[in-house]
Short mmCIF file of C-alpha atoms in Angstrom, two decimals:
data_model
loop_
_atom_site.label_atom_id
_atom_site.label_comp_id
_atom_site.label_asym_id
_atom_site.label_seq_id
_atom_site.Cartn_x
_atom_site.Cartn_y
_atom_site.Cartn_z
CA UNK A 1 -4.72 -20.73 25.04
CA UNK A 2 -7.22 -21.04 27.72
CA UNK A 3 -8.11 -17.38 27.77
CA UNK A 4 -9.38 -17.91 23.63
CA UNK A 5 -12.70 -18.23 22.63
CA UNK A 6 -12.44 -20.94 19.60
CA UNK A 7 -15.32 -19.96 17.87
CA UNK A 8 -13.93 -16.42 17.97
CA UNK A 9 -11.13 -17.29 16.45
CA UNK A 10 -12.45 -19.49 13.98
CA UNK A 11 -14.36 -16.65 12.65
CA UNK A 12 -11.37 -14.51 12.78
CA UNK A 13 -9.40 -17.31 10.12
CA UNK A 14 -12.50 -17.15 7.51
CA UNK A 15 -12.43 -13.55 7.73
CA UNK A 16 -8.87 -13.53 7.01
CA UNK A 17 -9.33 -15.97 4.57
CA UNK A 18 -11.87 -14.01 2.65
CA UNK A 19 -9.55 -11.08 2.71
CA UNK A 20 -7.05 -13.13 1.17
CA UNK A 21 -9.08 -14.26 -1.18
CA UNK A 22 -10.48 -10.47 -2.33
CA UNK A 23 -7.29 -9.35 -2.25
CA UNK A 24 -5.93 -12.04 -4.82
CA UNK A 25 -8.50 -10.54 -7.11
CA UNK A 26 -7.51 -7.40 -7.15
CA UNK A 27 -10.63 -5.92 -4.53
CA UNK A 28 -8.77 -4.52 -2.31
CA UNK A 29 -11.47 -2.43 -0.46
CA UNK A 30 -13.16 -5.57 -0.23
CA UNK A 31 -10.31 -7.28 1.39
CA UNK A 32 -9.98 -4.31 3.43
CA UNK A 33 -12.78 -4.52 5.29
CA UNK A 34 -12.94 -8.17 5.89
CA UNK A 35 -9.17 -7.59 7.38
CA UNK A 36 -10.01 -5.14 9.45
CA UNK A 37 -13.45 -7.62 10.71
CA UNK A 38 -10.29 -10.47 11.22
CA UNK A 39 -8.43 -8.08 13.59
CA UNK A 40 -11.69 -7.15 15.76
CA UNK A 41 -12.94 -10.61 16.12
CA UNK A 42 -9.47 -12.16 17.27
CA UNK A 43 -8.79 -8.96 19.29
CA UNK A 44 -12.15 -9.91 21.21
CA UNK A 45 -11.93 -13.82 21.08
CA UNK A 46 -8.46 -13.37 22.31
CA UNK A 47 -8.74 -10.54 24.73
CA UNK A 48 -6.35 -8.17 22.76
CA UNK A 49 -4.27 -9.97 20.91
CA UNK A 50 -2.55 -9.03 17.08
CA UNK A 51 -3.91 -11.11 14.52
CA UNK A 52 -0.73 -10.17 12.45
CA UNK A 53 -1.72 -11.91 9.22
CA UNK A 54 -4.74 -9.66 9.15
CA UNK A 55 -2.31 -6.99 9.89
CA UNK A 56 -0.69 -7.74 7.11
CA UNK A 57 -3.39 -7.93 5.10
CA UNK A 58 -4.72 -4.91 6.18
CA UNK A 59 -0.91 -3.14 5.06
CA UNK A 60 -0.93 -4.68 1.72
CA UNK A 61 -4.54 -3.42 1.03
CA UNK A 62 -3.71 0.35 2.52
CA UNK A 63 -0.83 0.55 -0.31
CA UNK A 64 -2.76 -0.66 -2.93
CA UNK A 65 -4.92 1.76 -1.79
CA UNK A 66 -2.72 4.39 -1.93
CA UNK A 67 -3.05 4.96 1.59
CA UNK A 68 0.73 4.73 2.19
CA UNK A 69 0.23 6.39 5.39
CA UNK A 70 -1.71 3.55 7.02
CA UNK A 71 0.23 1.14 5.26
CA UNK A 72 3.42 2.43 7.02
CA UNK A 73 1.77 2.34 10.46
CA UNK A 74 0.38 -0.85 10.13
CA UNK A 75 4.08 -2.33 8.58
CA UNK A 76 5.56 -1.34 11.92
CA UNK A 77 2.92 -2.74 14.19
CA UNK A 78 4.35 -5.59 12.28
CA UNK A 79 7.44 -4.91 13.48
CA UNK A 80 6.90 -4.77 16.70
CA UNK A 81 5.00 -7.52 16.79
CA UNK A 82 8.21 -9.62 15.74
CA UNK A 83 9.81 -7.61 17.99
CA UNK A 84 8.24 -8.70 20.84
CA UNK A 85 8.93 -12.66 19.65
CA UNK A 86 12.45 -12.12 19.16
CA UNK A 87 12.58 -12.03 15.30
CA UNK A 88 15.02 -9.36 15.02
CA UNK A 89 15.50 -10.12 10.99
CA UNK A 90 11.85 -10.26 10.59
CA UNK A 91 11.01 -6.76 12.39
CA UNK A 92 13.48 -5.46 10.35
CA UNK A 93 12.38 -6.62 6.62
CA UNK A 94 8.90 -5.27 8.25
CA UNK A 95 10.27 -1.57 8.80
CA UNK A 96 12.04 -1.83 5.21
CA UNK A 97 7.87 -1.99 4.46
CA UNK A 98 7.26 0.87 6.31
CA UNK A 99 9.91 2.51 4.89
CA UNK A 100 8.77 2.04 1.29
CA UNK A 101 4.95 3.49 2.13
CA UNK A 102 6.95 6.23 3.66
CA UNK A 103 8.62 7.28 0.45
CA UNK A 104 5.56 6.79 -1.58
CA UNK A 105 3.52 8.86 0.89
CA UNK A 106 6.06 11.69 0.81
CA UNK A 107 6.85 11.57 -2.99
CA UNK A 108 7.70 15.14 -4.09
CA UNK A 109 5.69 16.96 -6.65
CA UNK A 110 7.44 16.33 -9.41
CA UNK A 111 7.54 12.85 -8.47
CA UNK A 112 3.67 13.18 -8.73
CA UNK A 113 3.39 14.59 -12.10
CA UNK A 114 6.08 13.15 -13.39
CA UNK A 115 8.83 15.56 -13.74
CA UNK A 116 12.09 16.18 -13.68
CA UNK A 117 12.46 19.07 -10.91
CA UNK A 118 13.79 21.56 -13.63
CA UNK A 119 10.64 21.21 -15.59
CA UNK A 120 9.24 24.73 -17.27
CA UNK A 121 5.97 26.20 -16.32
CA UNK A 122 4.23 24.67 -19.51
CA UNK A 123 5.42 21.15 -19.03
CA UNK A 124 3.71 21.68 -15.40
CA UNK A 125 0.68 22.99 -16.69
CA UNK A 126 0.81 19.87 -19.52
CA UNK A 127 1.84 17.41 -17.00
CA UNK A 128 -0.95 18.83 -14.82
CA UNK A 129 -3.61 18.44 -17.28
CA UNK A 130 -2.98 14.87 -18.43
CA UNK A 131 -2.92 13.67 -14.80
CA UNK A 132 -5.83 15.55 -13.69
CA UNK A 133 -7.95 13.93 -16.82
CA UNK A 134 -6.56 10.43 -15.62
CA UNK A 135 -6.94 10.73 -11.87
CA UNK A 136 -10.47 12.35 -11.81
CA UNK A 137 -12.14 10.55 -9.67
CA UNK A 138 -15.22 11.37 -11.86
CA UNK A 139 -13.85 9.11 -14.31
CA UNK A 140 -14.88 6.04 -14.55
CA UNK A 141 -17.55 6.33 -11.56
CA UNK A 142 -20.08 4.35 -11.75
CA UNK A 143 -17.86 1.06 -13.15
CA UNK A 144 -18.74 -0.56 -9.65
CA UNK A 145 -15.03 -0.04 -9.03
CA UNK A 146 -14.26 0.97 -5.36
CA UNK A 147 -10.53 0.16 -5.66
CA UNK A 148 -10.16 2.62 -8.70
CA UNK A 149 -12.36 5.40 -7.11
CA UNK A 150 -10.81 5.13 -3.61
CA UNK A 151 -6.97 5.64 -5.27
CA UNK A 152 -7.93 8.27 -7.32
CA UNK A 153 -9.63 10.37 -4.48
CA UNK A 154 -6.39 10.09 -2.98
CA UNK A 155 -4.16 10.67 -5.48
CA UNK A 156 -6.49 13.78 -7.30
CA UNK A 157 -5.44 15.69 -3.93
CA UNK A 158 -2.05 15.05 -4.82
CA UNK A 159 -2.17 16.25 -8.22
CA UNK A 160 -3.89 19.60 -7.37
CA UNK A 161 -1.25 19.98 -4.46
CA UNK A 162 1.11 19.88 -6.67
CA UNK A 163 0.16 22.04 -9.29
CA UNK A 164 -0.72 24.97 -6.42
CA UNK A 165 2.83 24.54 -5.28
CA UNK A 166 4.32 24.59 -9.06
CA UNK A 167 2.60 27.13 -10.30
CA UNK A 168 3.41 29.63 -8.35
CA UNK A 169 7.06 30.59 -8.30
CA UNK A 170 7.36 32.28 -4.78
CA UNK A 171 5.67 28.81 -3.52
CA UNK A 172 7.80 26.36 -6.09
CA UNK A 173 11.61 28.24 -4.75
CA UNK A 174 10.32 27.72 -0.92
CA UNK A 175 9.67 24.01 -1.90
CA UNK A 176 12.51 23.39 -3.60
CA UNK A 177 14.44 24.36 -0.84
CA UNK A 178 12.63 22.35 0.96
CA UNK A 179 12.91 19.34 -0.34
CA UNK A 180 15.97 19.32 -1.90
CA UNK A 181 17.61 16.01 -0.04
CA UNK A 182 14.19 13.95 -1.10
CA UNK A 183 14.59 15.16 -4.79
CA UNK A 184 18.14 14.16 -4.84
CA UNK A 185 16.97 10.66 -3.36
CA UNK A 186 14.52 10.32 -5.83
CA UNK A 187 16.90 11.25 -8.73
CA UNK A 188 18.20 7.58 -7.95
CA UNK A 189 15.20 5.76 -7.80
CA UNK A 190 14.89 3.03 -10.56
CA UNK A 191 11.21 2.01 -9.88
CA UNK A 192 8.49 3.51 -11.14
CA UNK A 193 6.00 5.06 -9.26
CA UNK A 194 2.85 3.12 -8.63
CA UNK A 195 0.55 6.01 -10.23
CA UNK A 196 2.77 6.37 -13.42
CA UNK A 197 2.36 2.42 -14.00
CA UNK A 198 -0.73 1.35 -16.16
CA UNK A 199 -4.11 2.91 -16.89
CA UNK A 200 -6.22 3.98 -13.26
CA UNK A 201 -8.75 1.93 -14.15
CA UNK A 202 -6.38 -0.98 -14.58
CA UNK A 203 -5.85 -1.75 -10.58
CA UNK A 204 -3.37 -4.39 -10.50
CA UNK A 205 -4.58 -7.62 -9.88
CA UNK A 206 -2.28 -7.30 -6.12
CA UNK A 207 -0.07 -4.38 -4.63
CA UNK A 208 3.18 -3.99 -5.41
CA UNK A 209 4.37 -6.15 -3.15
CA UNK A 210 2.06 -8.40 -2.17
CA UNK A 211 2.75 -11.23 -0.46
CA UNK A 212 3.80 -14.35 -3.65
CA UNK A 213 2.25 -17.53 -1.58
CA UNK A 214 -0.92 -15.66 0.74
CA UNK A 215 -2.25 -19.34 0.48
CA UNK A 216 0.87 -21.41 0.72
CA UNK A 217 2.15 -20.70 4.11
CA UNK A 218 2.61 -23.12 7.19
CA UNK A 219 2.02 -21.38 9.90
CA UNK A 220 0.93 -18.37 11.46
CA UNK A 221 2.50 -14.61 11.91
CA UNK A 222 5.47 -15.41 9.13
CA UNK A 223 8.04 -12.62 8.25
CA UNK A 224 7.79 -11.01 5.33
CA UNK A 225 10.05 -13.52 3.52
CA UNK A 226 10.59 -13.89 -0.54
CA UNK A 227 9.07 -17.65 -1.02
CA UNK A 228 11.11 -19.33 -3.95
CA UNK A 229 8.34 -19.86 -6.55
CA UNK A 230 4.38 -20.21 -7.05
CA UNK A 231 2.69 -22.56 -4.31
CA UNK A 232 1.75 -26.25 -5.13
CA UNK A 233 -1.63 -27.18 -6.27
CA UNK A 234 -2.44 -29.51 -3.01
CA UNK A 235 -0.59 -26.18 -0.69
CA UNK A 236 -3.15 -23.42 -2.38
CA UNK A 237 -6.20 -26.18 -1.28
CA UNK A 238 -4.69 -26.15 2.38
CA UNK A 239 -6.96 -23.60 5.17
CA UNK A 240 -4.21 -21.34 6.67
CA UNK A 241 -3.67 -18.10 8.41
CA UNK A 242 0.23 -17.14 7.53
CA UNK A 243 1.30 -15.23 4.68
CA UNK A 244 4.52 -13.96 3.29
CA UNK A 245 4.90 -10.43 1.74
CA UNK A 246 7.89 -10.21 -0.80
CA UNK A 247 10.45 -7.67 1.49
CA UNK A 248 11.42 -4.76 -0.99
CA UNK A 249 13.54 -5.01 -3.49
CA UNK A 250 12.53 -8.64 -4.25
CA UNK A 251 12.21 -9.74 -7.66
#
């Protein structure tokens, strides 16, 4: 591409790389950041072009983030982007992404504490209590753990949303009402949710779904495909851009 500036984009790959990297180790703030510093410099090096690895990145950092509302808007700029090259199959295992952050971001209440949506005022009020004393983002501050502080800021907000809604009974029958078809869906669900799963301090050593082979990939802007095992030694040494985010419901 004449219009690219190869030491742009060269800068652009070890950013991504470094994301990559952070990400793998379960800093996701970290690998955040260095993302978002992949999508600037090959926006500018490339004179607005979609680095869609980092955008992919970027998406898998947001959920593990709990920040399933920039997760979702960054899975469909994914999809357009394979849109736009004619990957019909691709954009859609991309919006199945989106889809996912969608549900997490609009979990119900109960779904947030952890009840069944006939629960009694003093499992609320129990339920409330044990995840307030978890989530607090005063807990644990301090441990030089951005990842743990940044969910739980989120998630606290949730928590307290909840119980305000719960609590009150004029408040609870208007919700209810309101989202009856989403507690239904979640009736069904079979996963847990991600803030039932381990301690908070615990943060997973990758998202949920995190791409299997972020290192093992031959080329660049993959779909999010399922890749059939761990990469080989001599793949994992190799310096690449593409990645491959298990699509949901994977293994």
């Amino acid at each position: 591409d004449d219009d690219a500036n190869p030491s742009g984009v060269d800068l652009a790959r070890l950013e991504l790389n470094c994301a990559k990297a952070a990400l793998r180790l379960g800093k996701a703030t970290a690998a955040a950041q260095r993302a978002d510093a992949a999508l600037e410099r090959h926006k500018a090096a490339t004179r607005g072009g979609t680095y869609a690895n980092a955008l992919a990145v970027r998406a898998e950092c947001r959920e593990a983030l709990y920040d399933y509302d920039a997760a979702a808007r960054c899975f469909d700029d994914l999809g357009a982007v394979a849109d736009r090259g004619g990957n019909g199959d691709d954009a859609r295992a991309w919006r199945r992404r989106a889809r996912d952050a969608r549900d997490l971001r609009d979990a119900t209440h109960y779904a947030v504490l952890g009840l069944p949506a006939a629960a009694a005022e003093a499992e609320i009020r129990k339920a409330y209590r044990k995840a307030s004393m978890r989530w607090h983002p005063d807990r644990g501050r301090g441990a030089d753990d951005e990842d743990r502080t940044a969910r739980a800021e989120r998630h606290f907000r949730r928590i307290n949303d909840a119980k305000e809604a719960l609590l009150d009974s004029y408040k609870r029958a208007v919700y209810d009402v309101e989202a009856r078809r989403r507690l239904s869906t979640e009736a069904s669900r079979r996963e847990p949710w991600p803030w039932h799963v381990d301690d908070a301090k615990a943060a997973p050593p990758q998202p949920k779904h995190a791409f299997a082979a972020a290192f093992a990939v031959q080329s660049e802007n993959v779909a999010p495909t399922s890749p059939p095992g761990p990469p080989a030694r001599k793949t994992e040494r190799r310096d690449v851009d593409g990645l491959s985010p298990k699509p949901p419901g994977g293994p």
